[in-house]
Coordinates of C-alpha atoms in Angstrom, one line a residue:
T1212 CA 25.1 244.2 220.0
S1213 CA 28.3 244.8 221.9
R1214 CA 30.2 243.4 224.8
N1215 CA 28.5 245.4 227.4
F1216 CA 25.1 246.7 226.1
S1217 CA 22.8 247.2 223.1
I1218 CA 20.9 250.4 222.2
L1219 CA 17.3 249.7 221.3
R1220 CA 16.3 252.7 219.3
S1221 CA 12.8 251.7 218.1
S1222 CA 10.4 248.8 218.1
S1223 CA 11.5 247.7 214.6
H1224 CA 15.1 247.6 216.0
L1225 CA 13.9 245.5 218.9
A1226 CA 12.1 243.2 216.4
R1227 CA 15.2 242.7 214.3
L1228 CA 17.3 242.1 217.5
I1229 CA 14.8 239.3 218.6
Q1230 CA 15.0 237.7 215.1
S1231 CA 18.8 237.5 215.4
P1232 CA 20.5 234.2 216.2
Q1233 CA 21.8 235.7 219.4
C1234 CA 18.2 236.2 220.9
C1235 CA 15.1 234.1 221.1
A1236 CA 11.7 234.7 222.7
L1237 CA 10.7 232.3 225.3
R1238 CA 7.1 231.2 224.9
G1239 CA 5.1 228.6 226.9
S1240 CA 7.3 228.8 229.9
R1241 CA 7.2 230.5 233.3
I1242 CA 8.8 233.7 231.9
T1243 CA 6.7 233.9 228.7
G1244 CA 7.0 237.4 227.3
H1245 CA 10.6 237.8 228.1
I1246 CA 13.6 237.7 225.7
V1247 CA 16.7 235.8 226.2
C1248 CA 19.8 237.2 224.5
Y1249 CA 23.3 235.9 224.4
W1250 CA 26.4 238.1 224.6
N1251 CA 29.6 236.3 224.5
R1252 CA 28.1 233.1 226.0
T1253 CA 26.3 235.0 228.8
T1254 CA 22.5 234.8 229.1
R1255 CA 20.4 238.0 229.7
V1256 CA 16.7 237.9 230.5
L1257 CA 14.9 241.1 229.3
P1258 CA 11.2 242.2 229.4
T1259 CA 9.7 242.5 226.0
H1260 CA 8.5 246.1 226.7
F1261 CA 12.2 247.1 227.3
A1262 CA 13.4 250.1 225.4
G1263 CA 16.3 252.5 225.8
R1264 CA 19.8 251.6 227.1
L1265 CA 20.3 248.0 228.0
Y1266 CA 22.9 247.3 230.6
P1267 CA 24.2 243.9 231.5
R1268 CA 22.0 242.1 234.1
A1269 CA 19.4 245.0 233.9
G1270 CA 16.6 242.6 233.5
L1271 CA 17.8 240.4 236.3
W1272 CA 18.3 243.2 238.7
Q1273 CA 15.0 244.7 237.8
S1274 CA 13.3 241.4 238.5
R1275 CA 15.0 241.1 241.9
C1276 CA 14.3 244.7 242.9
M1277 CA 10.6 244.3 242.0
H1278 CA 10.5 241.1 244.1
L1279 CA 12.1 242.8 247.0
L1280 CA 9.8 245.8 246.8
R1281 CA 6.7 243.5 246.7
V1282 CA 8.0 241.7 249.8
C1283 CA 8.7 245.0 251.6
C1284 CA 5.2 246.3 250.7
T1285 CA 3.6 243.1 251.9
L1286 CA 5.5 243.3 255.2
V1287 CA 4.6 246.9 255.8
F1288 CA 1.0 246.4 255.0
G1289 CA 1.0 243.4 257.4
I1290 CA 2.5 245.5 260.2
I1291 CA 0.0 248.2 259.7
V1292 CA -2.9 245.8 259.8
L1293 CA -1.5 244.0 262.9
A1294 CA -0.9 247.3 264.6
T1295 CA -4.4 248.6 263.9
A1296 CA -6.0 245.3 265.0
G1297 CA -3.8 245.2 268.0
G1298 CA -4.6 248.7 269.0
S1299 CA -8.3 247.9 268.6
V1300 CA -8.1 244.8 270.6
R1301 CA -6.2 246.5 273.4
A1302 CA -8.7 249.4 273.5
Q1303 CA -11.6 246.9 273.7
A1304 CA -9.7 244.9 276.3
V1305 CA -9.3 247.8 278.6
A1306 CA -12.7 248.1 280.4
V1307 CA -13.4 251.2 282.5
D1308 CA -15.9 251.7 285.4
L1309 CA -17.4 255.0 284.0
H1310 CA -17.6 257.1 281.0
L1311 CA -17.9 260.7 282.4
V1312 CA -18.7 263.7 280.1
L1313 CA -18.2 267.1 281.8
A1314 CA -20.3 269.6 280.0
V1315 CA -19.5 273.2 281.3
D1316 CA -21.5 276.3 280.5
V1317 CA -19.4 279.3 279.2
S1318 CA -22.2 281.6 278.1
W1319 CA -22.1 285.4 278.6
S1320 CA -24.4 285.2 281.6
M1321 CA -21.4 283.9 283.5
D1322 CA -18.7 286.6 284.2
P1323 CA -15.0 285.6 283.7
E1324 CA -14.4 285.3 287.5
E1325 CA -17.3 282.7 287.8
Q1326 CA -16.0 280.8 284.8
R1327 CA -12.5 280.7 286.4
L1328 CA -14.0 279.4 289.6
Q1329 CA -15.9 276.8 287.7
R1330 CA -12.8 275.5 285.9
D1331 CA -10.7 275.6 289.0
G1332 CA -13.3 273.5 290.8
Y1333 CA -12.5 270.6 288.4
V1334 CA -8.8 271.3 288.6
E1335 CA -8.8 271.0 292.4
A1336 CA -11.2 268.0 292.3
F1337 CA -8.9 265.9 290.1
R1338 CA -6.0 266.6 292.4
D1339 CA -7.9 265.6 295.4
P1340 CA -6.7 262.3 297.0
Q1341 CA -10.3 261.2 297.8
V1342 CA -11.3 261.5 294.2
I1343 CA -8.4 259.5 293.1
K1344 CA -9.2 256.9 295.7
A1345 CA -12.7 256.6 294.5
I1346 CA -11.5 256.2 291.0
Q1347 CA -9.2 253.3 292.0
S1348 CA -11.9 251.7 294.2
G1349 CA -14.0 250.5 291.2
P1350 CA -13.8 246.9 289.7
N1351 CA -11.6 248.1 286.8
R1352 CA -9.8 250.8 288.9
R1353 CA -10.1 253.3 286.2
I1354 CA -12.6 255.7 284.5
A1355 CA -12.6 257.6 281.2
V1356 CA -13.3 261.4 281.2
T1357 CA -13.7 264.1 278.6
Y1358 CA -14.3 267.8 279.2
F1359 CA -16.0 270.3 276.9
E1360 CA -17.5 273.8 277.0
W1361 CA -20.8 274.9 275.6
A1362 CA -22.9 277.9 275.1
G1363 CA -25.5 278.5 272.3
A1364 CA -26.8 275.9 269.8
D1365 CA -23.9 274.2 268.1
I1366 CA -21.3 276.1 270.1
H1367 CA -19.1 273.5 271.7
F1368 CA -15.4 273.4 272.5
L1369 CA -13.6 270.1 273.3
V1370 CA -11.1 271.2 275.9
V1371 CA -9.8 267.7 276.8
P1372 CA -10.7 264.6 274.6
W1373 CA -11.2 261.2 276.1
V1374 CA -8.6 260.2 278.6
I1375 CA -8.3 257.3 281.0
I1376 CA -7.7 258.2 284.6
D1377 CA -6.3 255.3 286.5
G1378 CA -4.1 256.9 289.3
P1379 CA -2.6 260.0 290.6
A1380 CA -0.3 260.7 287.7
A1381 CA -3.1 260.6 285.0
A1382 CA -5.4 262.6 287.3
R1383 CA -2.7 265.3 287.7
R1384 CA -2.1 265.4 283.9
L1385 CA -5.9 266.0 283.4
A1386 CA -5.9 268.7 286.1
D1387 CA -2.8 270.4 284.5
Q1388 CA -4.5 270.4 281.1
L1389 CA -7.6 272.0 282.4
S1390 CA -5.5 274.6 284.3
E1391 CA -3.6 275.6 281.2
R1392 CA -6.3 275.7 278.6
N1393 CA -8.1 279.0 277.8
I1394 CA -11.7 279.5 278.8
S1395 CA -14.2 280.5 276.0
R1396 CA -17.1 282.9 276.3
H1397 CA -20.0 282.9 273.9
R1398 CA -23.7 283.9 273.7
M1399 CA -26.9 282.0 274.4
T1400 CA -27.6 278.9 276.5
S1401 CA -28.5 275.6 274.8
I1402 CA -28.5 272.7 277.3
S1403 CA -30.2 270.5 274.6
S1404 CA -27.5 271.0 272.2
A1405 CA -24.9 270.3 274.8
L1406 CA -26.6 267.1 275.6
Q1407 CA -26.6 266.1 271.9
F1408 CA -22.9 266.9 271.7
A1409 CA -22.2 264.8 274.8
R1410 CA -24.2 261.9 273.3
G1411 CA -21.8 262.0 270.3
L1412 CA -18.8 261.9 272.6
L1413 CA -20.1 258.9 274.4
A1414 CA -20.6 257.1 271.1
E1415 CA -16.9 257.6 270.3
A1416 CA -15.5 256.3 273.5
P1417 CA -13.7 253.0 272.6
W1418 CA -13.7 251.4 276.1
P1419 CA -16.5 249.2 277.4
T1420 CA -18.2 250.3 280.5
P1421 CA -21.3 249.6 282.6
R1422 CA -22.1 253.3 283.3
R1423 CA -22.3 256.4 281.2
V1424 CA -22.9 259.8 282.7
I1425 CA -23.2 263.3 281.4
D1426 CA -22.6 266.1 283.9
V1427 CA -24.1 269.5 283.0
S1428 CA -23.2 272.7 284.8
G1429 CA -24.8 276.0 283.9
D1430 CA -26.3 279.1 285.3
G1431 CA -29.5 279.5 283.3
P1432 CA -32.3 277.5 281.5
N1433 CA -32.3 276.4 277.9
N1434 CA -33.0 279.3 275.5
S1435 CA -31.8 278.1 272.2
G1436 CA -31.3 274.8 270.2
P1437 CA -33.7 271.9 270.2
S1438 CA -36.7 272.6 272.4
P1439 CA -37.9 271.5 274.8
V1440 CA -34.8 270.2 276.6
T1441 CA -36.9 267.4 278.0
M1442 CA -37.2 265.8 274.6
I1443 CA -33.4 265.4 274.3
R1444 CA -33.1 264.4 278.0
D1445 CA -35.6 261.6 277.5
E1446 CA -33.9 260.2 274.4
L1447 CA -30.6 260.0 276.3
V1448 CA -32.2 258.3 279.4
A1449 CA -33.9 255.8 277.1
E1450 CA -30.3 254.9 275.8
G1451 CA -29.2 254.2 279.4
I1452 CA -27.4 257.5 279.8
I1453 CA -27.5 259.2 283.2
I1454 CA -27.6 263.0 283.4
N1455 CA -26.6 264.9 286.5
G1456 CA -26.7 268.6 287.1
L1457 CA -24.7 271.5 288.8
P1458 CA -27.0 274.5 288.6
I1459 CA -25.1 277.7 289.4
M1460 CA -27.4 280.1 291.3
L1461 CA -25.1 283.1 292.2
K1462 CA -27.2 285.8 290.5
V1463 CA -30.7 284.7 291.4
G1464 CA -33.0 287.7 291.5
D1465 CA -30.3 290.1 290.3
A1466 CA -32.2 292.0 287.5
S1467 CA -29.1 294.1 286.7
S1468 CA -27.1 291.0 285.7
Y1469 CA -26.5 290.2 282.1
G1470 CA -29.4 288.2 280.8
F1471 CA -32.4 290.6 281.3
G1472 CA -34.5 288.0 283.1
Q1473 CA -32.7 284.9 281.9
D1474 CA -31.7 284.0 285.5
I1475 CA -34.6 282.2 287.1
A1476 CA -35.0 282.0 290.9
D1477 CA -35.8 278.2 290.9
L1478 CA -32.9 277.1 288.6
D1479 CA -32.4 274.1 290.9
V1480 CA -36.0 273.0 290.4
Y1481 CA -35.6 273.5 286.6
Y1482 CA -32.6 271.2 286.6
A1483 CA -34.4 268.6 288.7
R1484 CA -37.5 268.5 286.5
C1485 CA -36.2 269.4 283.0
V1486 CA -32.5 268.5 282.8
I1487 CA -31.3 265.6 284.9
G1488 CA -32.6 262.0 284.4
G1489 CA -31.9 258.3 284.7
P1490 CA -31.5 256.0 287.6
G1491 CA -29.7 257.7 290.6
S1492 CA -29.5 261.0 288.8
F1493 CA -29.0 264.0 291.0
M1494 CA -28.1 267.7 291.0
I1495 CA -26.1 269.9 293.5
P1496 CA -26.9 273.6 293.4
I1497 CA -24.1 276.2 293.8
R1498 CA -25.3 279.4 295.7
K1499 CA -22.1 280.9 296.9
R1500 CA -18.7 281.3 295.1
E1501 CA -16.9 279.4 297.8
E1502 CA -19.0 276.3 297.0
F1503 CA -17.6 275.7 293.5
S1504 CA -14.8 273.6 294.9
T1505 CA -16.7 271.5 297.5
A1506 CA -19.8 271.0 295.3
T1507 CA -17.7 269.9 292.3
R1508 CA -15.7 267.5 294.4
Q1509 CA -18.8 266.1 296.0
K1510 CA -20.4 265.6 292.6
L1511 CA -17.4 263.8 291.2
L1512 CA -17.3 261.5 294.2
L1513 CA -20.9 260.6 293.8
E1514 CA -20.6 260.0 290.0
I1515 CA -17.5 257.9 290.3
S1516 CA -18.8 255.8 293.2
G1517 CA -22.3 255.5 291.9
L1518 CA -23.7 256.4 295.4
E1519 CA -27.1 257.9 295.9
I1520 CA -28.0 260.5 298.5
P1521 CA -31.7 260.9 299.4
R1522 CA -31.5 264.5 300.3
I1523 CA -30.4 265.6 296.8
H1524 CA -33.0 266.3 294.2
R1525 CA -33.5 263.3 292.1
A1526 CA -35.4 262.8 288.9
Q1527 CA -36.6 259.5 287.4
F1528 CA -38.4 260.0 284.1
V1529 CA -39.4 256.6 282.9
P1530 CA -41.5 258.0 281.5
P1531 CA -42.5 261.4 282.9
P1532 CA -46.3 261.5 283.8
A1533 CA -46.7 264.7 281.7
P1534 CA -44.4 267.2 279.9
G1535 CA -42.4 269.1 282.6
T1536 CA -43.8 267.0 285.5
A1537 CA -41.5 264.9 287.7
P1538 CA -42.7 261.9 289.7
G1539 CA -44.0 263.2 293.0
A1540 CA -44.6 266.7 291.7
S1541 CA -48.2 268.0 292.3
E1542 CA -48.1 270.5 289.3
P1543 CA -46.4 270.6 285.8
Y1544 CA -43.3 272.7 285.5
D1545 CA -42.7 275.0 282.5
C1546 CA -39.6 273.5 281.0
E1547 CA -39.6 276.1 278.1
V1548 CA -39.2 279.0 280.6
G1549 CA -35.9 280.0 279.1
E1550 CA -37.2 280.0 275.6
R1551 CA -40.2 282.1 276.6
N1552 CA -37.9 284.6 278.5
W1553 CA -35.7 285.0 275.4
R1554 CA -38.6 285.8 273.2
R1555 CA -39.9 288.1 275.9
Y1556 CA -36.8 290.1 276.6
Y1557 CA -35.1 290.1 273.2
L1558 CA -37.1 289.2 270.2
D1559 CA -40.3 290.9 271.3
R1560 CA -38.5 294.1 272.3
G1561 CA -36.2 294.1 269.2
R1562 CA -33.0 293.8 271.2
F1563 CA -31.6 290.8 269.2

């Protein structure tokens, strides 16, 4: 030993040092397994596994640092737990009047101009004072909205994740996001797959609500993914989810349009009997380009307020009398018309 430190070169050296009169091992005490050494009447407490250069007060400072580190780690862990729990409590405490999933068709059967009109319809609607007033008229004065685009089976693009709209500022932010994001274009039309994706989004929404609505807009029948679409629709309706529709019928009867027969003349009837469902469900067809803005605005007002208009097609499948048959309908409807047309115009003719 020296005045300032001792060099422990090996375990045998440590053993000899422990056996010296200047050091003794403490056993049977709170610091059992430590060594007390005396240098010039000064006590040093060292761990028994210590090796290498021994500085004065090294063991003491090591003990203090370890204690401080444990305290800091405990505090940080506690803060993280409290923050997580607090965030969860706050999310659960904020109730909304509506979970609204906007599911928008971006299949190739829609040209870029139609897709732009479709997107702009939502942008204008969320900037409309009447829509904002309707949002703030509910018991909780707020709704939760998410917006995604869909095409064929498993082709989904989340444009805007869940966001709470509780006033003009939040509504304008949503409108700005929709205005700035790019619009996708992909092949095929799978309403059934879009409904399944929307179901997953509803399951992820953290805020309690009395109403859950999926709004589907598209320009053709289901031709890919789970079939028939009524199977998925009925599952969602059984879970208390309402499905509304916005069928786009700009190219009805146009055989030259992309799709080779995919556009059906009675798309509004298809949506009424095969797509929409749940109490108060409805659909509003768009037959002219200038109707995108007004129809989208009207649809949102109805969904947010929960109002029902008798003149709009309504479907209440609880349960349906027969596959493809809506209450009040005299004859069954072919809800697999899209799949049959696809096989007829593509697979059977080798165009795929």
